[in-house]
């Protein structure tokens, strides 16, 4: 390469290195670690468009339980031989022979059009006419690119939908239901098409599914977006509850050692200001962690919080196992080790406060992962 060309190439690269990452109008923004590693975040709807067939159907399978229809069972049939059923939910032991709902999942390159709609309607009605299953209570079309305007108009106008199916049967349906034969619109099938309630057919938008799934473990693990706002932890009950008995007994042992006594009763706490205040703070820590656990378990897999507890335990153990002049010192030096832990590998740390992490120490006592503070 000629020298001048090479020099110009170097100059271009050097200039490129000097170009700011952001325009002057966005000069206050910073490049986050996440963006540098993975690129800018994409919306949940965009993620849906990237799903393969299986993931797309699993999205609907995760959605059906949150629709408040109290399904007895939910099944994903998607694939060859599904008889026009991708994801179904049934209300009774008769399953698809009883009361059931059907969601047809379509990953398409463009919005659903009538040409794609007609064969799907025909297939389901044909199987019903053959008694392969009962007429579904509802059949919704869930499409990665949405429902086209014409198809949406048809799906919200039952009689126009029926008329359109009849009109397009020979051209768009008869040869599409099965690979082995042409299916004419006659006999029992024609009678069903004529009398069936076409209001059962309708559109299901990606936006509706995503909105319904927000706040569920599935949504957080699949689309991210962070934890929802966490409610404040309740104050500890006035009296010690059954779930506190083990860690409270270990605290009383600490106070007995501190006062050089063989035992220490819960009813004696009011006589000792330091121990009483200390005890109340320990209970506050415990109930803060308890509230965090319930919050996390409602929106993630239980293993996520268990892993968080394990991380706290790993941070505390070196201090816990060290030499201490008393159980009181061991406890009070272990708690800061928990509070100061800031591990980014577990999502719970995004919402965990120091009080929560200290409270985990008492949970670990309850679970016998830590034995006691006096002579462990």
PDB file of C-alpha atoms in Angstrom, residues 64-65 67-75 88-102 134-138:
ATOM      1  CA  UNK A  64     -52.533 -18.368  30.391  1.00  0.00           C
ATOM      2  CA  UNK A  65     -52.304 -18.947  34.189  1.00  0.00           C
ATOM      3  CA  UNK A  67     -55.585 -14.571  32.946  1.00  0.00           C
ATOM      4  CA  UNK A  68     -57.676 -15.377  36.068  1.00  0.00           C
ATOM      5  CA  UNK A  69     -59.637 -18.053  34.226  1.00  0.00           C
ATOM      6  CA  UNK A  70     -58.609 -20.723  36.741  1.00  0.00           C
ATOM      7  CA  UNK A  71     -57.654 -23.412  34.257  1.00  0.00           C
ATOM      8  CA  UNK A  72     -57.545 -26.964  35.555  1.00  0.00           C
ATOM      9  CA  UNK A  73     -54.775 -27.664  33.062  1.00  0.00           C
ATOM     10  CA  UNK A  74     -52.714 -25.984  30.355  1.00  0.00           C
ATOM     11  CA  UNK A  75     -51.005 -27.792  27.489  1.00  0.00           C
ATOM     12  CA  UNK A  88     -54.820 -24.709  25.245  1.00  0.00           C
ATOM     13  CA  UNK A  89     -56.306 -24.366  28.692  1.00  0.00           C
ATOM     14  CA  UNK A  90     -59.174 -26.509  29.941  1.00  0.00           C
ATOM     15  CA  UNK A  91     -61.624 -25.873  32.748  1.00  0.00           C
ATOM     16  CA  UNK A  92     -62.651 -29.414  33.711  1.00  0.00           C
ATOM     17  CA  UNK A  93     -61.578 -33.051  33.622  1.00  0.00           C
ATOM     18  CA  UNK A  94     -62.979 -33.438  30.101  1.00  0.00           C
ATOM     19  CA  UNK A  95     -60.058 -31.344  28.850  1.00  0.00           C
ATOM     20  CA  UNK A  96     -60.554 -30.543  25.140  1.00  0.00           C
ATOM     21  CA  UNK A  97     -63.788 -32.538  25.125  1.00  0.00           C
ATOM     22  CA  UNK A  98     -65.215 -30.131  27.706  1.00  0.00           C
ATOM     23  CA  UNK A  99     -64.821 -26.379  28.224  1.00  0.00           C
ATOM     24  CA  UNK A 100     -61.505 -25.186  26.865  1.00  0.00           C
ATOM     25  CA  UNK A 101     -59.749 -22.206  25.286  1.00  0.00           C
ATOM     26  CA  UNK A 102     -57.386 -22.295  22.329  1.00  0.00           C
ATOM     27  CA  UNK A 134     -65.397 -29.943  21.459  1.00  0.00           C
ATOM     28  CA  UNK A 135     -65.906 -26.459  20.103  1.00  0.00           C
ATOM     29  CA  UNK A 136     -63.520 -24.247  22.085  1.00  0.00           C
ATOM     30  CA  UNK A 137     -64.989 -21.575  24.320  1.00  0.00           C
ATOM     31  CA  UNK A 138     -62.583 -19.119  22.694  1.00  0.00           C
TER      32      UNK A 138
END
